[in-house]
Amino acid sequence: MNEADLSHALQILDQSGVVGIPTETVYGLAARIDRPLGIDRIFTTKERPDFDPLIVHVASIEQAKACTTKWGRLAQTLAENFWPGPLTMVLPKASFISSKITSGLESVGLRCPNHPITLKLIAFAGPVAAPSANRFGKTSPTTKDHVLSEFDHKVFTLDGGPCQVGIESTVVGVFDDHLEVYRLGMLTASMLKEVVDVPVLVKESPVSPGALKHHYMPDVPMYVIEENQVLPGSLSKLKMNKIILSDDAAVAARELYQKMREACKPGIEALLLVRKESQKSEGWDAIWNRVSKALTEY
Ligand code: TXA
Ligand code: MG
């Protein structure tokens, strides 16, 4: 890794700026949690409404424990099994976590991302709040170039290569006697169930704007048809680019946002994603969840 870039990023964060950071899921737009101006800049840079809470990224279980008043048995088990990794745990917030970060909620989303560059950054800077590094409602970035083009090259961004998971983390509310999945991710409810002895309920939360109907939108309308389905007449005159996903869910997730961006070429009026019958098992749920929010109905 480029040490000069890392120290530059640390300096920007120290001075209440925002920095693009690589993670295994998608790139984030980070500010230090102890720099209120930096947190403000996340919202203004993204044009994000203030009702949408930010995830606090930590480099260790110790840092996570400091951010919550309630680190119980379930949180410990989940962290030991899935961190660093694509799991965000929602827990009661410690008093020093500002309500700007949590959008006024008494809970905070905590995640330890699986990327060496960002783990090193956080080890030096302390925890950072970071939403995905895209304008609100738009497709999340999975390369440094995506972040640069999203914000007109105005945000300094660390290059960690293309994201390996490709879609956002699974967001899970952690309670004494059960778990609630607020946002689906490549870490599935079944995978959570394998390591805990409590019920795992899947309920997208109204406090999770990732759960809003229109999110992750590409620059031109995207339509989805089932394989074997005939293209509706209303769409047949449009100049379209087709998106075909890999049959391997992990690869499909990694490529989804990249393919959606690439397909938006000048002159293209719409994207067409074809969903195959073989792409419908649980491992695909998070992918179709994101697609359902990015698509336009016909
Ligand atoms: O993979 C990810 O989670 C990426 C990378 C950068 O870590 N981050 C990300 O952040 O997707 P963002 O801001 O685009 O989505 C965070 C979502 C919020 O929209 C909300 O749905 C949920 O996490 N969230 C955060 N804090 C919460 C809380 N206290 N209660 C409920 N949901 C919360
Ligand atoms: Mg986002």
CSV table of C-alpha atoms and ligand atoms in Angstrom, one decimal:
chain,number,residue,atom,x,y,z
A,1,MET,CA,0.0,0.0,0.0
A,2,ASN,CA,1.1,3.6,-0.7
A,3,GLU,CA,2.1,5.0,2.7
A,4,ALA,CA,2.0,8.6,1.4
A,5,ASP,CA,-1.7,8.1,0.4
A,6,LEU,CA,-2.5,6.7,3.9
A,7,SER,CA,-0.9,9.7,5.7
A,8,HIS,CA,-2.6,12.1,3.4
A,9,ALA,CA,-6.0,10.4,4.1
A,10,LEU,CA,-5.2,10.6,7.9
A,11,GLN,CA,-4.4,14.3,7.6
A,12,ILE,CA,-7.7,15.0,5.8
A,13,LEU,CA,-9.7,13.1,8.4
A,14,ASP,CA,-7.8,14.9,11.2
A,15,GLN,CA,-8.8,18.2,9.7
A,16,SER,CA,-12.5,17.2,9.6
A,17,GLY,CA,-12.5,16.3,5.9
A,18,VAL,CA,-14.0,13.2,4.2
A,19,VAL,CA,-12.1,10.5,2.4
A,20,GLY,CA,-13.2,7.6,0.1
A,21,ILE,CA,-12.3,4.3,1.6
A,22,PRO,CA,-12.2,0.7,0.2
A,23,THR,CA,-14.1,-2.0,2.0
A,24,GLU,CA,-14.9,-5.6,0.9
A,25,THR,CA,-18.6,-4.6,0.2
A,26,VAL,CA,-18.6,-1.2,-1.4
A,27,TYR,CA,-16.5,2.0,-1.1
A,28,GLY,CA,-17.4,4.3,1.8
A,29,LEU,CA,-17.3,8.0,2.3
A,30,ALA,CA,-15.6,8.3,5.7
A,31,ALA,CA,-15.2,11.0,8.4
A,32,ARG,CA,-13.9,10.6,12.0
A,33,ILE,CA,-16.7,10.1,14.5
A,34,ASP,CA,-15.1,12.7,16.8
A,35,ARG,CA,-15.1,15.4,14.0
A,36,PRO,CA,-18.7,16.8,13.9
A,37,LEU,CA,-17.8,19.0,10.8
A,38,GLY,CA,-16.6,15.9,9.0
A,39,ILE,CA,-19.9,14.1,9.8
A,40,ASP,CA,-21.7,17.2,8.4
A,41,ARG,CA,-19.6,17.0,5.2
A,42,ILE,CA,-20.7,13.3,4.6
A,43,PHE,CA,-24.3,14.4,4.4
A,44,THR,CA,-23.6,17.5,2.3
A,45,THR,CA,-21.2,15.6,-0.1
A,46,LYS,CA,-23.7,12.8,-0.6
A,47,GLU,CA,-26.8,15.1,-0.6
A,48,ARG,CA,-28.1,12.6,1.9
A,49,PRO,CA,-31.2,13.4,4.1
A,50,ASP,CA,-30.4,13.5,7.8
A,51,PHE,CA,-32.9,10.8,8.6
A,52,ASP,CA,-30.6,8.1,7.2
A,53,PRO,CA,-28.2,6.8,10.0
A,54,LEU,CA,-24.5,6.2,9.3
A,55,ILE,CA,-22.6,3.0,10.0
A,56,VAL,CA,-19.6,3.4,12.4
A,57,HIS,CA,-16.6,1.4,11.1
A,58,VAL,CA,-14.2,-0.1,13.7
A,59,ALA,CA,-10.9,-2.0,13.4
A,60,SER,CA,-11.4,-4.4,16.4
A,61,ILE,CA,-14.0,-5.8,18.8
A,62,GLU,CA,-12.5,-3.5,21.5
A,63,GLN,CA,-13.3,-0.4,19.5
A,64,ALA,CA,-16.8,-1.7,18.9
A,65,LYS,CA,-17.4,-2.4,22.6
A,66,ALA,CA,-16.6,1.2,23.3
A,67,CYS,CA,-19.3,2.5,20.9
A,68,THR,CA,-22.2,0.6,22.6
A,69,THR,CA,-23.6,0.3,26.1
A,70,LYS,CA,-24.6,-3.3,25.5
A,71,TRP,CA,-22.1,-5.7,24.1
A,72,GLY,CA,-23.7,-9.1,25.0
A,73,ARG,CA,-23.2,-12.7,24.2
A,74,LEU,CA,-24.9,-12.5,20.8
A,75,ALA,CA,-22.8,-9.6,19.6
A,76,GLN,CA,-19.6,-11.3,20.7
A,77,THR,CA,-20.5,-14.5,18.9
A,78,LEU,CA,-21.4,-12.7,15.7
A,79,ALA,CA,-18.2,-10.6,15.8
A,80,GLU,CA,-16.1,-13.7,16.4
A,81,ASN,CA,-17.7,-15.5,13.5
A,82,PHE,CA,-18.2,-12.7,10.9
A,83,TRP,CA,-15.8,-9.9,11.6
A,84,PRO,CA,-13.9,-8.5,9.8
A,85,GLY,CA,-16.7,-8.9,7.2
A,86,PRO,CA,-20.0,-7.8,5.6
A,87,LEU,CA,-22.0,-7.7,8.9
A,88,THR,CA,-23.3,-4.5,10.5
A,89,MET,CA,-24.7,-4.9,14.0
A,90,VAL,CA,-27.2,-2.4,15.4
A,91,LEU,CA,-26.7,-2.0,19.1
A,92,PRO,CA,-27.6,0.7,21.8
A,93,LYS,CA,-25.3,3.6,21.2
A,94,ALA,CA,-22.7,4.9,23.7
A,95,SER,CA,-23.4,8.5,24.7
A,96,PHE,CA,-20.3,9.9,22.9
A,97,ILE,CA,-21.7,8.7,19.5
A,98,SER,CA,-23.4,11.8,18.2
A,99,SER,CA,-27.1,11.8,17.3
A,100,LYS,CA,-26.0,13.2,13.9
A,101,ILE,CA,-24.4,9.9,13.1
A,102,THR,CA,-27.4,7.9,14.2
A,103,SER,CA,-30.0,10.3,12.9
A,104,GLY,CA,-31.4,10.7,16.4
A,105,LEU,CA,-31.8,7.0,17.0
A,106,GLU,CA,-30.6,5.5,20.3
A,107,SER,CA,-28.9,2.7,18.4
A,108,VAL,CA,-25.7,2.7,16.3
A,109,GLY,CA,-24.7,0.4,13.4
A,110,LEU,CA,-21.2,-1.1,13.9
A,111,ARG,CA,-19.1,-2.9,11.4
A,112,CYS,CA,-15.5,-4.1,11.1
A,113,PRO,CA,-14.8,-4.1,7.4
A,114,ASN,CA,-12.6,-6.7,5.8
A,115,HIS,CA,-10.1,-4.6,4.0
A,116,PRO,CA,-6.4,-4.2,5.1
A,117,ILE,CA,-6.1,-0.6,4.0
A,118,THR,CA,-9.2,0.6,5.8
A,119,LEU,CA,-8.4,-1.5,8.9
A,120,LYS,CA,-5.0,0.2,9.0
A,121,LEU,CA,-6.6,3.7,8.5
A,122,ILE,CA,-9.0,3.1,11.4
A,123,ALA,CA,-6.3,1.7,13.6
A,124,PHE,CA,-4.6,5.1,13.3
A,125,ALA,CA,-7.6,7.5,13.1
A,126,GLY,CA,-10.0,5.7,15.4
A,127,PRO,CA,-13.5,4.7,14.3
A,128,VAL,CA,-15.0,6.4,11.2
A,129,ALA,CA,-18.6,6.9,10.1
A,130,ALA,CA,-19.0,5.9,6.5
A,131,PRO,CA,-22.0,5.5,4.2
A,132,SER,CA,-21.6,4.1,0.8
A,133,ALA,CA,-19.7,6.7,-1.3
A,134,ASN,CA,-22.5,7.6,-3.8
A,135,ARG,CA,-24.9,10.4,-4.1
A,136,PHE,CA,-28.1,9.6,-2.2
A,137,GLY,CA,-30.3,7.0,-3.9
A,138,LYS,CA,-27.7,6.2,-6.6
A,139,THR,CA,-25.7,3.0,-7.3
A,140,SER,CA,-23.0,2.2,-4.7
A,141,PRO,CA,-19.3,2.4,-5.9
A,142,THR,CA,-17.2,-0.7,-6.1
A,143,THR,CA,-13.9,0.9,-7.4
A,144,LYS,CA,-11.9,4.0,-6.7
A,145,ASP,CA,-12.9,5.4,-10.1
A,146,HIS,CA,-16.6,5.1,-9.3
A,147,VAL,CA,-16.1,7.3,-6.3
A,148,LEU,CA,-14.0,9.8,-8.2
A,149,SER,CA,-16.6,10.1,-10.9
A,150,GLU,CA,-19.5,10.2,-8.4
A,151,PHE,CA,-18.1,13.3,-6.7
A,152,ASP,CA,-16.4,15.0,-9.7
A,153,HIS,CA,-12.9,14.1,-8.5
A,154,LYS,CA,-13.3,16.2,-5.4
A,155,VAL,CA,-13.0,13.5,-2.8
A,156,PHE,CA,-9.6,12.0,-2.1
A,157,THR,CA,-10.0,8.3,-2.3
A,158,LEU,CA,-7.7,5.4,-1.2
A,159,ASP,CA,-7.3,2.7,-3.9
A,160,GLY,CA,-8.1,-0.7,-2.5
A,161,GLY,CA,-8.9,-2.4,-5.9
A,162,PRO,CA,-12.4,-3.7,-6.8
A,163,CYS,CA,-14.6,-4.7,-3.9
A,164,GLN,CA,-14.8,-8.4,-3.4
A,165,VAL,CA,-18.3,-8.8,-2.1
A,166,GLY,CA,-19.8,-6.0,-4.2
A,167,ILE,CA,-23.1,-5.2,-2.4
A,168,GLU,CA,-23.6,-3.6,1.0
A,169,SER,CA,-23.3,-5.4,4.3
A,170,THR,CA,-26.1,-7.3,6.0
A,171,VAL,CA,-27.6,-5.0,8.7
A,172,VAL,CA,-28.8,-6.9,11.8
A,173,GLY,CA,-30.5,-5.6,15.0
A,174,VAL,CA,-29.0,-7.5,18.0
A,175,PHE,CA,-31.4,-8.1,20.9
A,176,ASP,CA,-31.1,-10.2,24.1
A,177,ASP,CA,-33.2,-13.1,22.7
A,178,HIS,CA,-33.3,-12.7,18.9
A,179,LEU,CA,-31.8,-11.0,15.8
A,180,GLU,CA,-33.6,-8.8,13.3
A,181,VAL,CA,-32.3,-8.5,9.7
A,182,TYR,CA,-33.0,-5.0,8.6
A,183,ARG,CA,-31.1,-5.1,5.3
A,184,LEU,CA,-30.2,-8.3,3.4
A,185,GLY,CA,-26.7,-8.9,2.3
A,186,MET,CA,-24.5,-11.7,1.1
A,187,LEU,CA,-24.3,-12.9,4.7
A,188,THR,CA,-27.7,-14.7,4.7
A,189,ALA,CA,-30.1,-15.3,7.6
A,190,SER,CA,-29.2,-19.0,7.3
A,191,MET,CA,-25.5,-18.2,7.8
A,192,LEU,CA,-26.5,-16.2,10.9
A,193,LYS,CA,-28.7,-19.1,12.2
A,194,GLU,CA,-25.8,-21.5,12.0
A,195,VAL,CA,-23.9,-19.7,14.8
A,196,VAL,CA,-26.6,-18.4,17.2
A,197,ASP,CA,-29.3,-20.2,19.2
A,198,VAL,CA,-32.0,-17.5,19.0
A,199,PRO,CA,-34.6,-16.7,16.3
A,200,VAL,CA,-33.5,-14.7,13.3
A,201,LEU,CA,-36.3,-12.6,11.9
A,202,VAL,CA,-36.1,-10.9,8.6
A,203,LYS,CA,-37.8,-7.5,8.6
A,204,GLU,CA,-36.7,-4.6,6.6
A,205,SER,CA,-36.8,-1.7,8.9
A,206,PRO,CA,-38.5,1.6,8.2
A,207,VAL,CA,-35.6,3.3,9.9
A,208,SER,CA,-33.3,1.7,7.3
A,209,PRO,CA,-33.5,4.0,4.2
A,210,GLY,CA,-31.6,1.3,2.4
A,211,ALA,CA,-35.1,-0.2,2.6
A,212,LEU,CA,-36.7,2.7,0.7
A,213,LYS,CA,-38.4,1.7,-2.5
A,214,HIS,CA,-36.1,3.8,-4.8
A,215,HIS,CA,-32.5,3.4,-4.0
A,216,TYR,CA,-29.4,2.2,-5.9
A,217,MET,CA,-30.8,3.7,-9.1
A,218,PRO,CA,-28.6,3.7,-12.2
A,219,ASP,CA,-28.5,6.8,-14.5
A,220,VAL,CA,-31.1,5.4,-17.0
A,221,PRO,CA,-34.1,3.2,-16.1
A,222,MET,CA,-33.4,-0.5,-15.6
A,223,TYR,CA,-36.1,-3.0,-16.4
A,224,VAL,CA,-36.1,-6.7,-15.2
A,225,ILE,CA,-37.6,-9.5,-17.2
A,226,GLU,CA,-37.7,-13.2,-16.4
A,227,GLU,CA,-35.9,-15.5,-18.8
A,228,ASN,CA,-38.5,-16.9,-21.4
A,229,GLN,CA,-40.5,-13.7,-20.8
A,230,VAL,CA,-41.2,-11.7,-24.0
A,231,LEU,CA,-40.1,-8.1,-23.9
A,232,PRO,CA,-43.2,-5.9,-23.3
A,233,GLY,CA,-44.1,-3.8,-26.4
A,234,SER,CA,-43.7,-0.6,-24.5
A,235,LEU,CA,-40.0,-1.3,-24.1
A,236,SER,CA,-39.2,-2.8,-27.5
A,237,LYS,CA,-38.5,0.6,-29.1
A,238,LEU,CA,-35.9,1.7,-26.6
A,239,LYS,CA,-32.2,1.5,-27.2
A,240,MET,CA,-31.2,-1.0,-24.5
A,241,ASN,CA,-28.1,-2.6,-23.0
A,242,LYS,CA,-28.6,-6.1,-21.6
A,243,ILE,CA,-27.1,-7.1,-18.3
A,244,ILE,CA,-26.6,-10.8,-17.7
A,245,LEU,CA,-25.3,-11.9,-14.3
A,246,SER,CA,-23.1,-14.8,-13.6
A,247,ASP,CA,-24.8,-18.0,-12.4
A,248,ASP,CA,-22.6,-17.9,-9.3
A,249,ALA,CA,-24.3,-15.6,-6.7
A,250,ALA,CA,-21.0,-14.4,-5.2
A,251,VAL,CA,-19.7,-13.4,-8.6
A,252,ALA,CA,-23.0,-11.9,-9.6
A,253,ALA,CA,-23.0,-9.7,-6.5
A,254,ARG,CA,-19.4,-8.6,-7.1
A,255,GLU,CA,-20.3,-7.6,-10.6
A,256,LEU,CA,-23.8,-6.2,-10.2
A,257,TYR,CA,-23.1,-2.4,-9.6
A,258,GLN,CA,-20.1,-2.4,-12.0
A,259,LYS,CA,-22.3,-3.9,-14.8
A,260,MET,CA,-25.1,-1.4,-14.0
A,261,ARG,CA,-22.6,1.5,-14.3
A,262,GLU,CA,-20.8,0.1,-17.4
A,263,ALA,CA,-24.1,-0.5,-19.2
A,264,CYS,CA,-25.1,3.2,-18.9
A,265,LYS,CA,-23.3,4.2,-22.1
A,266,PRO,CA,-24.1,7.5,-23.9
A,267,GLY,CA,-27.1,7.0,-26.2
A,268,ILE,CA,-28.4,4.1,-24.2
A,269,GLU,CA,-32.0,4.7,-23.1
A,270,ALA,CA,-32.6,1.8,-20.7
A,271,LEU,CA,-30.9,-1.3,-19.1
A,272,LEU,CA,-32.5,-4.7,-19.3
A,273,LEU,CA,-31.6,-7.3,-16.7
A,274,VAL,CA,-32.7,-10.9,-17.4
A,275,ARG,CA,-33.4,-13.0,-14.3
A,276,LYS,CA,-32.9,-16.8,-14.7
A,277,GLU,CA,-34.9,-19.5,-13.0
A,278,SER,CA,-31.6,-20.9,-11.6
A,279,GLN,CA,-30.8,-17.6,-9.8
A,280,LYS,CA,-33.5,-17.8,-7.2
A,281,SER,CA,-32.1,-19.6,-4.1
A,282,GLU,CA,-31.5,-17.8,-0.8
A,283,GLY,CA,-28.0,-16.8,-1.7
A,284,TRP,CA,-29.6,-14.6,-4.4
A,285,ASP,CA,-32.0,-12.8,-2.1
A,286,ALA,CA,-29.8,-9.8,-1.4
A,287,ILE,CA,-29.0,-9.4,-5.1
A,288,TRP,CA,-32.7,-9.3,-6.1
A,289,ASN,CA,-33.4,-7.0,-3.1
A,290,ARG,CA,-31.0,-4.4,-4.5
A,291,VAL,CA,-32.2,-4.9,-8.0
A,292,SER,CA,-35.9,-4.5,-6.9
A,293,LYS,CA,-35.0,-1.0,-5.5
A,294,ALA,CA,-32.9,0.0,-8.6
A,295,LEU,CA,-35.5,-1.0,-11.2
A,296,THR,CA,-38.2,0.9,-13.0
A,297,GLU,CA,-41.6,-0.8,-13.4
A,298,TYR,CA,-43.3,-1.1,-16.8
B,1,TXA,O1,-21.4,-2.4,3.4
B,1,TXA,C1,-21.8,-1.4,3.9
B,1,TXA,O2,-22.6,-1.4,4.9
B,1,TXA,C2,-21.3,0.0,3.4
B,1,TXA,C3,-19.8,0.0,3.6
B,1,TXA,C4,-19.3,1.4,3.2
B,1,TXA,O3,-19.5,-0.3,4.9
B,1,TXA,N1,-22.0,1.0,4.0
B,1,TXA,C5,-23.3,1.3,3.7
B,1,TXA,O4,-23.7,2.5,4.3
B,1,TXA,O5,-24.0,0.7,2.9
B,1,TXA,P1,-25.1,3.2,3.9
B,1,TXA,O6,-25.1,4.5,4.7
B,1,TXA,O7,-25.2,3.3,2.5
B,1,TXA,O8,-26.2,2.3,4.5
B,1,TXA,C6,-26.3,2.2,5.9
B,1,TXA,C7,-27.6,1.7,6.3
B,1,TXA,C8,-28.6,2.8,6.6
B,1,TXA,O9,-29.2,3.3,5.4
B,1,TXA,C9,-29.6,2.1,7.5
B,1,TXA,O10,-30.4,1.4,6.6
B,1,TXA,C10,-28.7,1.1,8.2
B,1,TXA,O11,-27.5,1.0,7.6
B,1,TXA,N2,-28.4,1.6,9.6
B,1,TXA,C11,-27.4,2.3,10.1
B,1,TXA,N3,-27.5,2.6,11.4
B,1,TXA,C12,-28.7,2.1,11.8
B,1,TXA,C13,-29.4,2.0,13.0
B,1,TXA,N4,-29.0,2.6,14.1
B,1,TXA,N5,-30.6,1.4,13.0
B,1,TXA,C14,-31.1,0.8,11.8
B,1,TXA,N6,-30.5,0.8,10.7
B,1,TXA,C15,-29.3,1.4,10.6
B,2,MG,MG,-25.9,3.5,0.6
